[in-house]
Coordinates of C-alpha atoms in Angstrom, one line a residue:
Chain A
M1226 CA 18.3 19.2 -10.7
K1227 CA 14.6 18.5 -10.9
F1228 CA 12.0 20.6 -12.7
C1229 CA 8.4 21.4 -11.8
P1230 CA 5.9 19.2 -13.6
N1231 CA 3.3 22.0 -13.4
C1232 CA 5.3 24.9 -14.9
G1233 CA 8.7 23.6 -16.0
S1234 CA 10.7 25.8 -13.8
P1235 CA 13.7 24.4 -11.8
N1236 CA 12.8 23.1 -8.3
T1237 CA 14.5 23.9 -5.0
K1238 CA 15.0 21.2 -2.4
R1239 CA 13.8 22.6 0.9
V1240 CA 11.5 22.0 3.8
P1241 CA 8.1 23.6 3.1
P1242 CA 6.4 25.5 5.9
G1243 CA 4.7 23.1 8.4
D1244 CA 6.6 20.1 7.0
A1245 CA 9.6 18.2 8.4
V1246 CA 11.1 16.7 5.3
P1247 CA 12.9 18.4 2.4
R1248 CA 10.8 18.3 -0.8
D1249 CA 11.1 19.5 -4.4
V1250 CA 9.5 22.9 -4.2
C1251 CA 8.8 25.2 -7.2
D1252 CA 9.5 28.8 -6.3
A1253 CA 7.9 30.0 -9.6
C1254 CA 4.4 28.4 -9.1
G1255 CA 4.6 27.4 -5.4
S1256 CA 3.8 23.7 -5.9
V1257 CA 5.4 21.1 -3.7
H1258 CA 6.2 17.8 -5.3
Y1259 CA 5.9 14.8 -2.9
Q1260 CA 7.4 11.4 -3.5
N1261 CA 5.8 8.4 -1.8
P1262 CA 6.2 4.6 -1.8
K1263 CA 4.6 2.5 -4.5
L1264 CA 2.5 -0.6 -4.0
V1265 CA 3.4 -3.7 -5.9
V1266 CA 0.5 -6.1 -6.1
G1267 CA 0.4 -9.7 -7.1
C1268 CA -0.8 -13.2 -6.1
V1269 CA 0.1 -16.8 -5.4
P1270 CA -1.8 -18.6 -8.2
E1271 CA -2.6 -22.2 -7.2
W1272 CA -3.7 -25.2 -9.2
D1273 CA -4.1 -28.5 -7.6
G1274 CA -1.5 -27.8 -4.9
R1275 CA 1.0 -26.4 -7.4
I1276 CA 2.0 -22.7 -7.7
L1277 CA 2.3 -20.7 -11.0
L1278 CA 5.7 -18.9 -11.3
C1279 CA 6.9 -16.6 -14.2
R1280 CA 10.5 -16.4 -15.4
R1281 CA 11.3 -12.8 -16.0
A1282 CA 12.1 -11.4 -19.4
I1283 CA 13.0 -8.0 -18.1
E1284 CA 15.4 -6.4 -15.7
P1285 CA 15.8 -6.3 -12.8
R1286 CA 16.5 -10.1 -12.3
Y1287 CA 16.1 -11.1 -15.9
G1288 CA 15.8 -14.9 -16.1
Y1289 CA 14.8 -15.4 -12.5
W1290 CA 11.5 -16.8 -11.3
T1291 CA 8.8 -14.7 -9.6
L1292 CA 5.2 -14.6 -8.6
P1293 CA 3.1 -12.5 -11.0
A1294 CA 3.1 -8.9 -9.6
G1295 CA 3.6 -5.3 -10.7
F1296 CA 3.0 -1.7 -9.8
M1297 CA -0.6 -0.9 -8.8
E1298 CA -2.1 1.7 -11.2
N1299 CA -4.2 4.8 -10.4
G1300 CA -7.9 4.1 -10.6
E1301 CA -7.8 0.4 -9.6
T1302 CA -8.1 -1.4 -6.3
P1303 CA -5.1 -3.6 -5.1
A1304 CA -7.1 -6.7 -6.0
Q1305 CA -7.9 -5.4 -9.5
G1306 CA -4.2 -4.6 -9.9
A1307 CA -3.2 -8.1 -8.8
I1308 CA -5.6 -9.7 -11.3
R1309 CA -4.4 -7.4 -14.1
E1310 CA -0.7 -8.0 -13.5
T1311 CA -1.2 -11.8 -13.2
H1312 CA -3.0 -11.8 -16.6
E1313 CA -0.4 -9.5 -18.2
E1314 CA 2.6 -11.5 -17.0
S1315 CA 1.3 -15.1 -17.2
G1316 CA -1.9 -15.0 -19.3
A1317 CA -3.6 -16.6 -16.3
R1318 CA -7.1 -15.9 -15.1
V1319 CA -7.5 -16.2 -11.4
D1320 CA -10.2 -16.2 -8.7
L1321 CA -8.5 -13.9 -6.2
G1322 CA -8.8 -14.7 -2.5
A1323 CA -7.7 -12.9 0.7
P1324 CA -4.7 -10.7 1.1
F1325 CA -1.9 -13.0 2.1
S1326 CA 1.4 -11.1 2.6
M1327 CA 2.4 -7.5 2.9
I1328 CA 6.1 -7.0 2.8
S1329 CA 7.6 -3.5 2.9
V1330 CA 10.9 -2.8 1.2
P1331 CA 11.8 0.7 2.5
Y1332 CA 15.2 0.9 0.8
V1333 CA 13.4 0.9 -2.6
N1334 CA 10.3 2.7 -1.4
Q1335 CA 7.9 -0.2 -2.1
V1336 CA 5.3 -2.2 -0.4
H1337 CA 4.6 -5.7 -1.9
L1338 CA 1.1 -7.1 -1.4
F1339 CA 0.3 -10.7 -2.5
Y1340 CA -3.1 -12.3 -2.5
R1341 CA -4.1 -15.9 -2.4
A1342 CA -5.5 -17.0 -5.8
R1343 CA -6.9 -20.0 -7.6
L1344 CA -6.2 -20.5 -11.3
L1345 CA -9.5 -20.8 -13.2
D1346 CA -8.0 -22.9 -16.0
L1347 CA -4.6 -24.0 -17.4
E1348 CA -4.7 -21.5 -20.3
F1349 CA -1.6 -19.6 -19.0
K1350 CA 1.3 -18.5 -21.3
P1351 CA 4.1 -16.0 -21.0
G1352 CA 3.3 -12.4 -21.5
E1353 CA 5.7 -9.8 -22.9
E1354 CA 7.7 -9.5 -19.7
T1355 CA 7.9 -13.2 -19.1
L1356 CA 10.2 -15.9 -20.7
E1357 CA 8.4 -18.9 -19.3
T1358 CA 5.4 -19.8 -17.1
A1359 CA 5.2 -23.1 -15.1
L1360 CA 3.4 -24.8 -12.2
F1361 CA 5.7 -25.9 -9.4
E1362 CA 5.0 -28.4 -6.7
E1363 CA 6.7 -27.7 -3.3
A1364 CA 9.6 -30.0 -3.9
R1365 CA 10.5 -28.3 -7.2
V1366 CA 10.3 -24.6 -6.3
P1367 CA 13.5 -23.1 -7.7
W1368 CA 14.6 -21.4 -4.5
K1369 CA 18.0 -20.4 -5.7
D1370 CA 16.5 -18.8 -8.8
I1371 CA 13.7 -16.7 -7.2
A1372 CA 13.9 -13.1 -8.3
F1373 CA 13.0 -11.2 -5.1
R1374 CA 13.1 -11.8 -1.4
T1375 CA 9.5 -10.7 -1.1
V1376 CA 8.6 -13.5 -3.4
S1377 CA 10.6 -16.2 -1.6
L1378 CA 9.2 -15.0 1.8
T1379 CA 5.7 -15.2 0.4
L1380 CA 6.2 -18.6 -1.0
K1381 CA 7.7 -19.9 2.3
H1382 CA 4.7 -18.4 4.3
W1383 CA 2.3 -20.0 1.8
L1384 CA 3.8 -23.4 2.0
A1385 CA 4.1 -23.3 5.8
D1386 CA 0.5 -22.1 6.2
R1387 CA -0.7 -24.9 3.9
A1388 CA 1.2 -27.5 5.8
R1389 CA -0.6 -26.4 9.1
G1390 CA -3.9 -26.1 7.3
N1391 CA -4.5 -22.5 8.1
F1392 CA -3.7 -19.5 5.9
G1393 CA -3.0 -16.2 7.7
F1394 CA -2.0 -12.7 6.8
H1395 CA 1.7 -12.0 7.0
A1396 CA 3.1 -8.5 7.4
E1397 CA 6.8 -7.9 7.6
D1398 CA 9.6 -5.5 6.6
L1399 CA 12.8 -6.2 4.7
K1400 CA 16.0 -4.5 5.9
Chain B
M227 CA 0.1 20.6 -19.8
K228 CA 2.6 18.8 -17.7
F229 CA 6.4 19.2 -17.8
C230 CA 9.2 16.7 -17.5
P231 CA 10.7 16.7 -13.9
N232 CA 14.0 15.5 -15.3
C233 CA 14.6 18.1 -18.1
G234 CA 11.8 20.7 -17.9
S235 CA 10.5 20.1 -21.4
P236 CA 6.7 19.7 -22.1
N237 CA 5.4 16.2 -21.8
T238 CA 3.2 14.4 -24.3
K239 CA 0.3 12.1 -23.1
R240 CA 0.7 8.8 -24.9
V241 CA 1.0 5.0 -24.5
P242 CA 4.7 4.1 -24.3
P243 CA 5.9 1.0 -26.2
G244 CA 4.9 -2.2 -24.5
D245 CA 2.5 -0.4 -22.2
A246 CA -1.3 -0.3 -22.2
V247 CA -2.0 3.0 -20.4
P248 CA -1.4 6.7 -21.6
R249 CA 1.5 8.2 -19.6
D250 CA 3.2 11.6 -19.4
V251 CA 6.2 11.0 -21.8
C252 CA 9.0 13.4 -22.4
D253 CA 10.0 13.3 -26.0
A254 CA 13.1 15.5 -25.3
C255 CA 14.8 13.1 -22.8
G256 CA 12.7 10.0 -23.3
S257 CA 11.6 9.6 -19.7
V258 CA 8.2 8.2 -18.8
H259 CA 6.4 9.6 -15.7
Y260 CA 4.2 7.1 -13.9
Q261 CA 1.6 8.0 -11.4
N262 CA 0.6 5.5 -8.8
P263 CA -1.7 5.2 -5.8
K264 CA -0.5 6.4 -2.4
L265 CA -0.6 4.6 0.9
V266 CA -2.2 6.4 3.8
V267 CA -1.1 4.8 7.1
G268 CA -2.5 5.2 10.6
C269 CA -3.7 3.4 13.6
V270 CA -6.5 2.8 16.1
P271 CA -4.9 4.0 19.4
E272 CA -6.6 2.4 22.4
W273 CA -6.5 3.2 26.1
D274 CA -8.5 1.2 28.5
G275 CA -11.2 0.4 25.9
R276 CA -11.4 3.9 24.6
I277 CA -10.1 5.1 21.2
L278 CA -8.1 8.3 20.5
L279 CA -9.6 10.5 17.8
C280 CA -8.3 13.7 16.4
R281 CA -10.4 16.7 15.2
R282 CA -8.9 18.0 11.9
A283 CA -7.5 21.5 11.7
I284 CA -6.9 21.2 8.0
E285 CA -8.9 20.5 4.8
P286 CA -10.3 18.3 3.6
R287 CA -12.9 17.8 6.3
Y288 CA -11.8 20.6 8.6
G289 CA -13.4 20.2 12.1
Y290 CA -14.3 16.5 11.6
W291 CA -12.9 13.6 13.7
T292 CA -10.4 11.1 12.4
L293 CA -8.1 8.4 13.4
P294 CA -4.5 9.6 13.2
A295 CA -3.1 8.8 9.7
G296 CA -1.3 10.3 6.8
F297 CA 0.7 9.7 3.7
M298 CA 3.5 7.1 4.1
E299 CA 6.9 8.6 3.2
N300 CA 9.7 7.2 1.2
G301 CA 12.3 5.4 3.3
E302 CA 9.9 4.2 6.0
T303 CA 7.9 1.1 6.6
P304 CA 4.1 1.3 6.8
A305 CA 4.4 0.7 10.6
Q306 CA 7.0 3.5 11.0
G307 CA 4.7 5.8 9.0
A308 CA 1.7 5.0 11.2
I309 CA 3.7 5.7 14.4
R310 CA 5.1 8.9 12.9
E311 CA 1.7 10.2 11.8
T312 CA 0.1 9.3 15.1
H313 CA 2.7 11.3 16.9
E314 CA 2.5 14.3 14.5
E315 CA -1.2 14.6 14.7
S316 CA -1.9 13.7 18.3
G317 CA 1.4 13.8 20.2
A318 CA 0.6 10.2 21.2
R319 CA 3.2 7.5 21.5
V320 CA 1.9 4.1 20.7
D321 CA 2.9 0.4 20.8
L322 CA 1.8 -0.6 17.3
G323 CA 0.1 -4.0 16.9
A324 CA -1.0 -6.0 13.8
P325 CA -2.3 -4.5 10.6
F326 CA -6.1 -4.2 11.1
S327 CA -7.8 -2.7 8.0
M328 CA -6.8 -2.1 4.4
I329 CA -9.4 -0.1 2.5
S330 CA -8.7 1.1 -1.0
V331 CA -10.2 4.3 -2.3
P332 CA -9.6 4.0 -6.1
Y333 CA -11.4 7.2 -7.0
V334 CA -8.7 9.2 -5.2
N335 CA -5.9 6.7 -5.9
Q336 CA -5.3 5.9 -2.2
V337 CA -5.1 2.8 -0.1
H338 CA -5.7 3.4 3.7
L339 CA -4.0 1.0 6.1
F340 CA -4.7 1.1 9.8
Y341 CA -2.9 -0.8 12.6
R342 CA -4.1 -1.8 16.0
A343 CA -2.2 0.2 18.7
R344 CA -2.0 0.7 22.4
L345 CA -1.4 4.2 23.8
L346 CA 1.8 4.2 26.0
D347 CA 0.6 7.0 28.2
L348 CA -2.0 9.8 28.3
E349 CA 0.5 12.5 27.2
F350 CA -1.4 13.3 23.9
K351 CA -2.1 16.8 22.7
P352 CA -3.1 18.2 19.3
G353 CA -0.4 18.6 16.7
E354 CA -0.4 21.4 14.1
E355 CA -3.0 19.7 11.9
T356 CA -5.3 18.9 14.8
L357 CA -7.8 21.1 16.7
E358 CA -8.5 18.7 19.5
T359 CA -7.6 15.1 20.6
A360 CA -9.9 13.0 22.9
L361 CA -10.5 9.4 24.0
F362 CA -13.9 8.0 23.1
E363 CA -15.7 5.1 24.5
E364 CA -18.0 3.2 22.1
A365 CA -21.2 4.9 23.1
R366 CA -19.7 8.4 22.5
V367 CA -18.0 7.9 19.1
P368 CA -19.1 10.9 17.0
W369 CA -20.4 8.9 14.1
K370 CA -22.0 11.8 12.3
D371 CA -18.8 13.8 12.5
I372 CA -16.2 11.3 11.3
A373 CA -14.1 12.8 8.6
F374 CA -13.7 9.8 6.2
R375 CA -15.5 6.6 5.4
T376 CA -12.3 4.6 5.7
V377 CA -12.1 5.8 9.3
S378 CA -15.8 5.0 10.2
L379 CA -15.4 1.5 8.6
T380 CA -12.3 0.8 10.5
L381 CA -13.9 1.9 13.8
K382 CA -16.9 -0.3 13.1
H383 CA -14.7 -3.3 12.4
W384 CA -12.7 -2.6 15.5
L385 CA -15.7 -2.4 17.8
A386 CA -17.3 -5.4 16.2
D387 CA -14.1 -7.5 16.5
R388 CA -13.7 -6.4 20.1
A389 CA -17.2 -7.4 20.9
R390 CA -16.6 -10.9 19.6
G391 CA -13.2 -11.1 21.3
N392 CA -11.2 -11.7 18.1
F393 CA -9.4 -9.1 16.0
G394 CA -9.0 -9.9 12.3
F395 CA -7.6 -8.2 9.2
H396 CA -10.2 -6.4 7.1
A397 CA -9.6 -5.7 3.4
E398 CA -12.2 -3.9 1.4
D399 CA -12.7 -1.3 -1.4
L400 CA -14.8 1.9 -1.4
K401 CA -16.8 2.7 -4.5

């Protein structure tokens, strides 16, 4: 059972008038509580052809490598969120470029958005949610130890685009 | 005051351990209630060089013209959401193309994402949230009666891109 965040009464699960989907509805105060997908924003930080990855110090996927990324917060733009998450997880400061990949993960109600980025210096160090930060050249990317499919897909697109000398925007959906 | 959706107890607004932002925290059951931006997904439906717009039958911006769009739902991809919202608001069936614009609106915690789209037929008609649906050629777009800045920006990009014969991907932020 879920409760109404506005008045604390128990919710009912039903389709509100004019809607098509069952929602958490509060019969006491009349409010309808929608749940929507979340945006995860991050970047591909590059330095001299190498990519900065972070080894996760938290679940899910503790100990696996990821691009810096996290949930976008209210009040910020996706780019601001990507810069903030990058700094929180890796201590890195980046010059953010264009959006590079947008990969939806409908089974966990998320959309992952990664930007291109250039490291401004080498002053990166693990944040609280990170065990280790390191730069990887293409031949050393730890493919078997990448935390998430959205990250390995983004890395593959990035390396392929670099090889052909033209960075695009890649939208796809995981199943 | 807000209440915990999990147990119905009153929340406290405070910064959880390891976090940097005040959240609604339930001291009774320990859950932390995050609030994150929502994705609004829609499209630019085209038929023979004209664009389908919908005149809103709901607030905000009752009576103003918009591209078909709405909140992305859990369990769907952004493209599925754009197709669903287009059908709900205009009755139109579309062949969805590439993502075209992504405009963040941080002051209302939204990111608007529009796809290119081709109408499959002319069987459109207003849905419950729409007063009127119509195709507009460039010279007749009702610029002064467009409902939202994200829509007028998307239309301007679309018309400019068509004029130069090359559709890109446009990311920007409203202030």
